[in-house]
Amino acid sequence: MVYIMSQLLRILLIATLLPSLLHAQTGGNLSNCKGGCELGELCIGNPFSQPVSDSECNTCAGGRYWWPCNFETLCYCNSVEEGAPRVPPAPKSRVKFNDSLDPCKDILTEDIFNAIVQPTSEEGKNLYTYDGLCNAIILYNTYHDEKFANMGTEEQMRAEMAAFLAHAAVDTHGFSIVREDFHCVDPIVGSDGKTYCKPCKEEHYNSQTKTCSQGYFASEESYKEYCDSTRQDTQGCVCNTESVLPANNVPLQVSAGNIDTSGYMAASDAYFTRGAIQISWNYDYLGASLSMTGDENFLCNNPDLVATNPQMAWGVGIYKWMEKMTFGTTGSTAHKQALKGNFGGTIEVLYGSLECPSNQWSSSIHVNMVQDRVAQVCKSGAALGVYLEMDKCDTPRDCLECKGLKEIYESCQENGSCPDCSAWPQFVRSTSPTVTPVRVQSPSWDDWAGTYGSTRSSADVGLRFWHLVLFSAGSLFVAI
């Protein structure tokens, strides 16, 4: 009888502990479907992230702990209506939505925007507009529960906007570049309204004069860049390295004169780098298209919309900011790091080993870029009246560093190369309460014992019993 009882107790303990063990091993049910979907919704898969079907995600609503339910953005609730857009969720920050403040009207006014965003090219002035950014924020936040520049306190909203604009300024060379320079030399707008580019290989491009000594098609029959053949259909825009050919006849406008159009191609055929925070490759364009519109074809069919439509130019940057994760389908985002006030963490997420550690660059180009990021966050932070730390890791969990960044911040002030950083602190506005909370002394052990320890209730006995059960459970589990 004793043996039978011990075996029954062992089985009971396994059944009791199994959910906790599965949770510990897999991370638990992290899916957007946890707890079930609302009426008229179904838990569906996000095959852009990983190959997964809707049927595999259906079980997540019931509390399944393992794949695919243990990935945050792999399964999500979506309308069952035919034709409803399929917009994957952004990773959650666990910070509350601030419904009392508007990102543009209350945080980034047009005057503040103009103090930060100052394009020097006509293309940049037409593309990186205030209305374009505000419309992109509205579009993204309409589709997502995790909002851009609209989570947490006013200070957190200001910090996120400042960090985002700092990176956008560097990625676009001061909001003046709309297409990757050596992939689109001397662009022409044809009489058909389309833009045509003369691609160049990097070794033949002069970044100072912005000229190309030998066109791309002089050595290649087709444009082979930024098309990943392993990521197609649900994981990337369909592309072919043999199909993008030089244009036979570029339809010139009458005012264009006699321009040599040999070696040009349609800009809308290529997935080279564009956007306020840069996207590139066929898979990035699919991800941005789904995130901003729910339609995978929107940007896949015409990637050059990112260089001509202000809402899309800013929108793809917001997508990258909110949804690019450090380890592909897991890890932190620039959005999460900005909410912590950790500017260094945003660099680590977006650019990784290219710029972090910031004193060990992989190329000379990134020497200037990382220094520019520091100077730009000082400028945007001052304009928005908020301060961000170069490396802020209060807790080790979900905290990222870009080592060496703080030293760059300090040295540039000493050598005068970042004047905005020296003046930054005087522009910081306080959003803290003006009344200092009263600090209450915690009770001593004697106080606690005198108040709570003089009597023993049945609850105390029950507590001691469960201590004994848990201790025994641990011993039995080891034996099992």
Coordinates of C-alpha atoms in Angstrom, one line a residue:
M1 CA 0.0 0.0 0.0
V2 CA 2.8 2.4 0.9
Y3 CA 4.5 1.7 -2.5
I4 CA 1.2 2.3 -4.4
M5 CA 0.6 5.6 -2.6
S6 CA 4.2 6.7 -3.3
Q7 CA 3.8 6.0 -7.0
L8 CA 0.4 7.8 -7.1
L9 CA 2.0 10.8 -5.4
R10 CA 4.9 10.7 -7.9
I11 CA 2.5 10.7 -10.9
L12 CA 0.5 13.6 -9.3
L13 CA 3.6 15.6 -8.8
I14 CA 4.7 15.1 -12.4
A15 CA 1.3 16.2 -13.7
T16 CA 1.4 19.2 -11.4
L17 CA 5.0 20.2 -12.3
L18 CA 4.9 19.5 -16.0
P19 CA 3.4 22.8 -17.2
S20 CA 6.0 24.7 -15.2
L21 CA 8.8 22.6 -16.6
L22 CA 7.5 23.1 -20.2
H23 CA 7.2 26.9 -19.5
A24 CA 10.8 27.0 -18.2
Q25 CA 12.2 25.1 -21.2
T26 CA 10.3 26.9 -24.0
G27 CA 9.8 30.3 -22.5
G28 CA 6.0 29.7 -22.2
N29 CA 3.2 30.7 -24.5
L30 CA 4.4 34.1 -25.9
S31 CA 2.1 34.3 -28.8
N32 CA -0.4 37.0 -29.5
C33 CA -3.1 34.4 -29.2
K34 CA -2.5 33.5 -25.6
G35 CA -5.8 33.4 -23.7
G36 CA -7.8 33.1 -26.9
C37 CA -8.9 35.4 -29.7
E38 CA -11.9 37.7 -29.7
L39 CA -15.1 36.8 -31.5
G40 CA -14.7 37.0 -35.3
E41 CA -10.9 36.3 -35.0
L42 CA -8.7 33.3 -35.5
C43 CA -5.2 32.5 -34.5
I44 CA -3.1 32.5 -37.7
G45 CA 0.5 32.1 -38.6
N46 CA 3.2 34.7 -39.7
P47 CA 5.1 32.7 -42.3
F48 CA 7.3 35.8 -43.0
S49 CA 9.0 35.1 -39.6
Q50 CA 9.3 31.4 -39.9
P51 CA 7.6 28.8 -42.1
V52 CA 4.3 28.2 -40.2
S53 CA 0.8 27.5 -41.1
D54 CA -2.5 28.8 -39.7
S55 CA -3.4 25.3 -38.5
E56 CA -0.2 25.0 -36.5
C57 CA -1.0 28.3 -34.7
N58 CA -4.6 27.4 -33.9
T59 CA -3.5 25.5 -30.8
C60 CA -1.8 28.6 -29.3
A61 CA -5.2 30.0 -28.1
G62 CA -5.6 26.9 -26.0
G63 CA -2.4 27.6 -24.1
R64 CA 0.2 25.5 -26.0
Y65 CA 3.7 26.1 -24.6
W66 CA 6.0 24.9 -27.4
W67 CA 6.6 25.8 -31.1
P68 CA 5.2 27.8 -32.7
C69 CA 3.5 29.4 -29.6
N70 CA 6.7 30.2 -27.8
F71 CA 7.7 32.8 -30.3
E72 CA 6.1 36.2 -29.7
T73 CA 5.3 37.3 -33.3
L74 CA 4.9 33.9 -35.0
C75 CA 1.2 33.4 -34.2
Y76 CA -1.4 36.2 -33.8
C77 CA -5.1 36.9 -33.8
N78 CA -6.6 38.2 -37.0
S79 CA -10.1 38.8 -38.5
V80 CA -11.6 35.8 -40.2
E81 CA -13.3 38.1 -42.8
E82 CA -12.3 37.3 -46.4
G83 CA -9.8 39.8 -47.6
A84 CA -8.9 41.2 -44.2
P85 CA -5.3 42.5 -44.1
R86 CA -2.8 40.2 -42.4
V87 CA -0.6 42.4 -40.3
P88 CA 1.8 40.6 -38.0
P89 CA 2.2 42.1 -34.5
A90 CA 5.2 44.0 -33.3
P91 CA 7.1 42.6 -30.3
K92 CA 5.6 43.8 -27.0
S93 CA 7.4 46.3 -24.7
R94 CA 5.1 45.6 -21.8
V95 CA 4.8 49.5 -21.5
K96 CA 1.3 51.0 -21.5
F97 CA -0.2 52.9 -24.4
N98 CA -0.4 56.6 -23.7
D99 CA -3.8 57.6 -25.0
S100 CA -3.6 61.2 -23.6
L101 CA -0.8 62.4 -25.8
D102 CA -0.4 62.5 -29.6
P103 CA 3.1 61.8 -31.0
C104 CA 2.9 64.7 -33.4
K105 CA 0.6 67.3 -31.9
D106 CA 1.9 67.0 -28.4
I107 CA 5.5 65.7 -28.8
L108 CA 6.9 66.5 -32.2
T109 CA 5.5 69.8 -33.4
E110 CA 6.3 71.0 -36.8
D111 CA 8.7 73.6 -35.4
I112 CA 10.6 71.0 -33.5
F113 CA 10.6 68.7 -36.6
N114 CA 12.1 71.6 -38.7
A115 CA 14.8 72.1 -36.1
I116 CA 15.9 68.5 -36.5
V117 CA 15.1 67.5 -40.1
Q118 CA 17.0 69.9 -42.5
P119 CA 17.5 68.3 -45.9
T120 CA 19.9 69.9 -48.3
S121 CA 18.7 68.2 -51.5
E122 CA 15.4 68.9 -53.3
E123 CA 14.6 65.1 -53.3
G124 CA 15.1 65.0 -49.5
K125 CA 12.9 68.1 -49.0
N126 CA 10.1 66.5 -51.0
L127 CA 10.4 63.1 -49.3
Y128 CA 11.2 63.6 -45.6
T129 CA 8.3 65.8 -44.7
Y130 CA 6.5 66.5 -41.4
D131 CA 3.1 65.4 -42.8
G132 CA 4.7 62.3 -44.2
L133 CA 6.1 61.2 -40.8
C134 CA 2.9 62.0 -39.0
N135 CA 0.8 60.1 -41.5
A136 CA 3.2 57.1 -41.3
I137 CA 2.9 57.1 -37.5
I138 CA -0.9 57.1 -37.7
L139 CA -0.8 54.3 -40.3
Y140 CA 1.5 52.1 -38.3
N141 CA -0.2 52.7 -34.9
T142 CA -3.6 52.0 -36.5
Y143 CA -2.5 48.5 -37.4
H144 CA -0.6 47.7 -34.3
D145 CA -1.3 47.4 -30.5
E146 CA 2.4 48.3 -29.9
K147 CA 2.6 51.9 -30.8
F148 CA 5.5 53.9 -32.2
A149 CA 6.3 57.0 -30.0
N150 CA 3.1 56.6 -28.1
M151 CA 3.9 54.2 -25.2
G152 CA 4.7 55.1 -21.6
T153 CA 5.3 58.5 -20.2
E154 CA 5.8 61.8 -22.1
E155 CA 9.5 61.5 -21.4
Q156 CA 9.6 58.0 -22.9
M157 CA 7.7 59.2 -26.0
R158 CA 10.2 62.1 -26.4
A159 CA 13.2 59.8 -26.0
E160 CA 11.9 57.4 -28.6
M161 CA 11.3 60.1 -31.1
A162 CA 14.7 61.7 -30.5
A163 CA 16.5 58.4 -30.9
F164 CA 14.6 57.5 -34.1
L165 CA 15.3 60.8 -35.8
A166 CA 18.9 60.6 -34.8
H167 CA 19.4 57.3 -36.7
A168 CA 17.3 58.5 -39.6
A169 CA 19.5 61.6 -40.0
V170 CA 22.6 59.4 -40.2
D171 CA 21.1 56.7 -42.5
T172 CA 19.9 59.4 -45.0
H173 CA 23.0 61.6 -44.8
G174 CA 21.1 64.5 -43.2
F175 CA 17.7 63.6 -44.8
S176 CA 19.1 64.2 -48.3
I177 CA 19.6 60.7 -49.8
V178 CA 16.5 59.0 -51.0
R179 CA 18.1 56.0 -52.8
E180 CA 21.4 54.1 -52.2
D181 CA 23.8 56.4 -54.0
F182 CA 26.0 54.1 -56.1
H183 CA 23.0 51.8 -57.0
C184 CA 21.2 54.8 -58.5
V185 CA 23.7 57.2 -60.0
D186 CA 22.2 60.2 -61.9
P187 CA 18.5 59.2 -61.7
I188 CA 16.2 60.2 -64.5
V189 CA 12.4 60.7 -64.3
G190 CA 11.0 59.5 -67.6
S191 CA 8.0 60.8 -69.4
D192 CA 6.1 57.8 -68.0
G193 CA 6.6 59.2 -64.5
K194 CA 8.9 56.3 -63.5
T195 CA 12.5 56.8 -62.1
Y196 CA 15.4 55.2 -63.9
C197 CA 18.8 54.5 -62.3
K198 CA 22.3 53.9 -63.5
P199 CA 23.7 51.3 -61.2
C200 CA 27.4 51.2 -60.4
K201 CA 29.6 48.8 -58.6
E202 CA 31.2 50.2 -55.4
E203 CA 34.7 50.0 -56.7
H204 CA 33.8 52.2 -59.7
Y205 CA 31.9 54.8 -57.7
N206 CA 33.4 58.1 -56.4
S207 CA 31.5 59.1 -53.3
Q208 CA 33.0 62.6 -53.3
T209 CA 32.0 63.5 -56.9
K210 CA 29.0 61.0 -57.0
T211 CA 30.1 59.8 -60.3
C212 CA 30.6 56.3 -61.8
S213 CA 33.6 55.5 -63.9
Q214 CA 32.1 52.2 -65.3
G215 CA 28.4 51.3 -65.3
Y216 CA 27.2 48.1 -63.7
F217 CA 26.0 46.6 -67.0
A218 CA 29.4 47.0 -68.5
S219 CA 30.4 43.8 -66.8
E220 CA 27.1 42.2 -65.9
E221 CA 24.2 41.2 -68.2
S222 CA 21.6 41.6 -65.4
Y223 CA 21.3 43.4 -62.0
K224 CA 22.0 40.7 -59.4
E225 CA 22.0 42.7 -56.1
Y226 CA 19.6 42.5 -53.1
C227 CA 17.7 39.4 -54.3
D228 CA 17.9 36.5 -51.9
S229 CA 16.7 33.4 -53.8
T230 CA 16.2 31.4 -50.6
R231 CA 13.6 33.9 -49.3
Q232 CA 10.7 34.1 -51.7
D233 CA 6.9 34.0 -51.7
T234 CA 5.8 34.2 -48.0
Q235 CA 9.3 35.2 -46.8
G236 CA 10.4 37.7 -49.4
C237 CA 9.3 39.5 -52.6
V238 CA 9.6 37.2 -55.6
C239 CA 12.8 38.2 -57.5
N240 CA 15.3 36.8 -60.0
T241 CA 18.9 37.7 -60.4
E242 CA 18.6 37.2 -64.2
S243 CA 15.4 39.2 -64.8
V244 CA 16.5 42.8 -64.0
L245 CA 17.9 44.0 -67.3
P246 CA 19.0 47.4 -68.6
A247 CA 16.2 49.4 -70.1
N248 CA 16.1 49.2 -73.9
N249 CA 14.5 52.6 -74.2
V250 CA 14.1 55.2 -71.4
P251 CA 11.2 57.5 -72.3
L252 CA 12.8 60.9 -71.8
Q253 CA 10.9 64.1 -71.1
V254 CA 11.2 66.8 -73.8
S255 CA 13.2 69.0 -71.3
A256 CA 15.8 66.2 -70.7
G257 CA 17.7 66.9 -73.9
N258 CA 20.1 64.4 -75.3
I259 CA 21.0 62.3 -72.3
D260 CA 22.8 59.0 -72.8
T261 CA 20.5 56.4 -71.2
S262 CA 22.6 53.3 -71.8
G263 CA 23.2 51.3 -68.7
Y264 CA 20.0 52.5 -67.0
M265 CA 17.3 50.3 -65.4
A266 CA 13.9 51.0 -63.8
A267 CA 14.3 51.9 -60.1
S268 CA 11.1 49.9 -59.4
D269 CA 12.8 46.7 -60.4
A270 CA 15.4 46.7 -57.6
Y271 CA 15.3 46.2 -53.9
F272 CA 18.4 48.3 -53.0
T273 CA 18.5 50.5 -49.9
R274 CA 15.9 53.1 -49.2
G275 CA 14.0 54.6 -46.3
A276 CA 14.4 56.9 -43.3
I277 CA 15.9 54.0 -41.4
Q278 CA 17.2 51.8 -44.2
I279 CA 15.6 48.7 -45.6
S280 CA 17.1 46.6 -48.3
W281 CA 16.8 43.1 -49.9
N282 CA 13.6 41.5 -51.2
Y283 CA 12.7 40.2 -47.7
D284 CA 12.9 43.6 -46.0
Y285 CA 10.5 45.0 -48.6
L286 CA 8.0 42.2 -48.0
G287 CA 8.1 42.6 -44.2
A288 CA 7.6 46.4 -44.5
S289 CA 4.8 46.0 -46.9
L290 CA 2.9 43.6 -44.6
S291 CA 3.6 45.8 -41.6
M292 CA 2.4 49.0 -43.1
T293 CA -0.5 47.8 -45.3
G294 CA -1.2 44.1 -44.7
D295 CA -0.7 43.7 -48.5
E296 CA 2.5 41.8 -49.4
N297 CA 2.3 43.1 -53.0
F298 CA 2.2 46.8 -52.1
L299 CA 6.0 47.4 -52.0
C300 CA 7.0 44.2 -53.7
N301 CA 5.4 45.4 -56.9
N302 CA 6.9 48.9 -56.6
P303 CA 9.8 49.2 -54.1
D304 CA 10.6 52.7 -55.4
L305 CA 7.5 54.0 -53.6
V306 CA 9.8 54.2 -50.6
A307 CA 11.8 56.9 -52.4
T308 CA 8.8 58.8 -53.8
N309 CA 6.1 58.5 -51.2
P310 CA 6.8 60.4 -47.9
Q311 CA 4.5 58.2 -45.8
M312 CA 6.3 55.0 -47.1
A313 CA 9.7 56.6 -46.7
W314 CA 9.1 57.2 -43.0
G315 CA 6.9 54.1 -42.6
V316 CA 9.5 51.5 -43.5
G317 CA 11.8 53.2 -41.0
I318 CA 9.2 52.8 -38.3
Y319 CA 8.7 49.1 -39.3
K320 CA 12.5 48.5 -38.9
W321 CA 12.5 50.3 -35.6
M322 CA 9.6 48.5 -34.1
E323 CA 10.1 45.0 -35.5
K324 CA 13.7 44.2 -36.2
M325 CA 14.8 41.9 -33.4
T326 CA 18.4 41.2 -32.3
F327 CA 18.2 37.4 -33.1
G328 CA 15.8 37.4 -36.0
T329 CA 12.6 36.1 -34.3
T330 CA 13.7 36.7 -30.7
G331 CA 15.4 39.4 -28.7
S332 CA 15.0 43.1 -28.2
T333 CA 14.0 45.9 -30.6
A334 CA 15.2 49.5 -31.0
H335 CA 11.7 50.5 -29.8
K336 CA 12.2 48.7 -26.5
Q337 CA 15.7 50.1 -25.9
A338 CA 14.5 53.6 -26.6
L339 CA 11.8 53.3 -24.0
K340 CA 14.5 52.4 -21.5
G341 CA 16.3 55.6 -22.5
N342 CA 19.2 53.5 -23.8
F343 CA 20.5 55.0 -27.0
G344 CA 23.4 52.5 -27.2
G345 CA 21.0 49.6 -27.2
T346 CA 19.2 51.0 -30.3
I347 CA 22.5 51.0 -32.2
E348 CA 23.2 47.4 -31.2
V349 CA 19.7 46.3 -32.4
L350 CA 19.8 48.1 -35.7
Y351 CA 23.4 47.8 -36.8
G352 CA 25.0 45.1 -34.6
S353 CA 28.6 44.3 -35.1
L354 CA 29.0 46.9 -37.9
E355 CA 29.0 49.6 -35.2
C356 CA 29.2 47.8 -31.8
P357 CA 31.6 47.7 -30.0
S358 CA 31.8 51.3 -31.2
N359 CA 35.6 51.4 -30.9
Q360 CA 36.1 48.3 -33.1
W361 CA 34.5 49.2 -36.5
S362 CA 34.4 46.7 -39.3
S363 CA 35.1 49.5 -41.9
S364 CA 36.2 53.1 -42.0
I365 CA 32.7 54.2 -43.1
H366 CA 31.3 53.3 -39.7
V367 CA 33.9 55.4 -37.9
N368 CA 32.1 58.5 -39.0
M369 CA 28.6 57.0 -38.8
V370 CA 28.8 56.1 -35.2
Q371 CA 30.2 59.5 -34.3
D372 CA 27.4 61.1 -36.3
R373 CA 24.8 59.1 -34.4
V374 CA 26.1 60.5 -31.1
A375 CA 26.1 64.1 -32.5
Q376 CA 22.6 63.6 -34.0
V377 CA 21.0 62.3 -30.8
C378 CA 22.4 65.3 -29.0
K379 CA 20.7 67.6 -31.6
S380 CA 17.3 65.8 -31.6
G381 CA 17.4 65.2 -27.8
A382 CA 17.9 68.9 -27.2
A383 CA 15.2 69.9 -29.6
L384 CA 12.7 67.5 -27.9
G385 CA 13.9 68.4 -24.4
V386 CA 14.9 64.9 -23.4
Y387 CA 18.1 63.1 -22.4
L388 CA 19.1 59.5 -23.3
E389 CA 22.0 57.5 -21.9
M390 CA 24.7 56.3 -24.2
D391 CA 24.6 52.9 -22.4
K392 CA 21.9 52.4 -19.8
C393 CA 21.6 49.0 -18.3
D394 CA 19.8 49.2 -15.0
T395 CA 18.9 45.5 -15.2
P396 CA 20.8 42.8 -17.1
R397 CA 17.5 41.4 -18.6
D398 CA 16.7 42.6 -22.1
C399 CA 19.5 45.2 -21.9
L400 CA 21.9 45.8 -24.7
E401 CA 25.2 47.8 -24.8
C402 CA 27.2 49.4 -27.5
K403 CA 30.6 49.4 -25.7
G404 CA 32.7 52.5 -26.3
L405 CA 29.8 54.8 -27.1
K406 CA 30.0 56.7 -23.9
E407 CA 33.7 57.4 -24.5
I408 CA 32.9 58.8 -27.9
Y409 CA 30.2 61.0 -26.4
E410 CA 32.7 62.4 -23.8
S411 CA 35.6 62.8 -26.2
C412 CA 33.6 64.6 -28.9
Q413 CA 32.7 67.2 -26.3
E414 CA 36.3 67.6 -25.3
N415 CA 37.5 68.1 -28.9
G416 CA 34.5 70.2 -29.9
S417 CA 33.4 67.9 -32.7
C418 CA 29.8 67.7 -31.3
P419 CA 28.8 71.1 -30.0
D420 CA 25.2 70.1 -29.6
C421 CA 26.2 67.5 -27.0
S422 CA 27.8 70.1 -24.8
A423 CA 24.7 72.2 -24.8
W424 CA 22.3 69.2 -24.6
P425 CA 21.6 69.1 -20.8
Q426 CA 20.4 72.7 -20.6
F427 CA 17.6 72.0 -23.0
V428 CA 16.2 68.9 -21.1
R429 CA 12.8 69.6 -19.7
S430 CA 11.5 67.9 -16.6
T431 CA 8.3 65.8 -16.7
S432 CA 8.7 64.6 -13.1
P433 CA 6.2 65.4 -10.3
T434 CA 7.1 68.6 -8.4
V435 CA 6.3 67.0 -5.0
T436 CA 8.9 64.7 -3.5
P437 CA 7.3 61.5 -2.2
V438 CA 7.6 60.9 1.6
R439 CA 10.0 58.0 2.3
V440 CA 8.6 55.7 4.9
Q441 CA 11.0 53.6 7.1
S442 CA 10.4 49.9 6.6
P443 CA 9.5 48.0 9.8
S444 CA 12.2 46.2 11.8
W445 CA 12.1 42.4 12.4
D446 CA 11.0 43.1 16.1
D447 CA 8.1 45.3 14.9
W448 CA 7.0 42.6 12.4
A449 CA 7.3 39.8 15.0
G450 CA 5.4 41.8 17.6
T451 CA 2.6 42.5 15.2
Y452 CA 2.3 39.3 13.2
G453 CA 4.2 36.7 15.1
S454 CA 2.4 36.6 18.4
T455 CA -0.4 34.3 17.2
R456 CA -0.6 31.3 15.0
S457 CA -3.6 30.7 12.8
S458 CA -4.7 27.7 10.8
A459 CA -3.2 29.5 7.7
D460 CA 0.2 29.2 9.3
V461 CA -0.2 25.5 9.7
G462 CA -1.3 25.2 6.0
L463 CA 1.7 27.2 4.9
R464 CA 4.1 24.9 6.8
F465 CA 2.3 21.9 5.3
W466 CA 2.9 23.2 1.7
H467 CA 6.5 23.9 2.5
L468 CA 6.8 20.3 3.4
V469 CA 5.0 19.2 0.3
L470 CA 7.2 21.3 -2.0
F471 CA 10.3 20.0 -0.3
S472 CA 9.1 16.4 -0.7
A473 CA 8.2 17.1 -4.3
G474 CA 11.7 18.3 -5.1
S475 CA 13.2 15.1 -3.6
L476 CA 10.7 12.9 -5.4
F477 CA 11.4 14.6 -8.7
V478 CA 15.1 14.1 -8.4
A479 CA 14.4 10.4 -7.7
I480 CA 12.3 10.2 -10.8

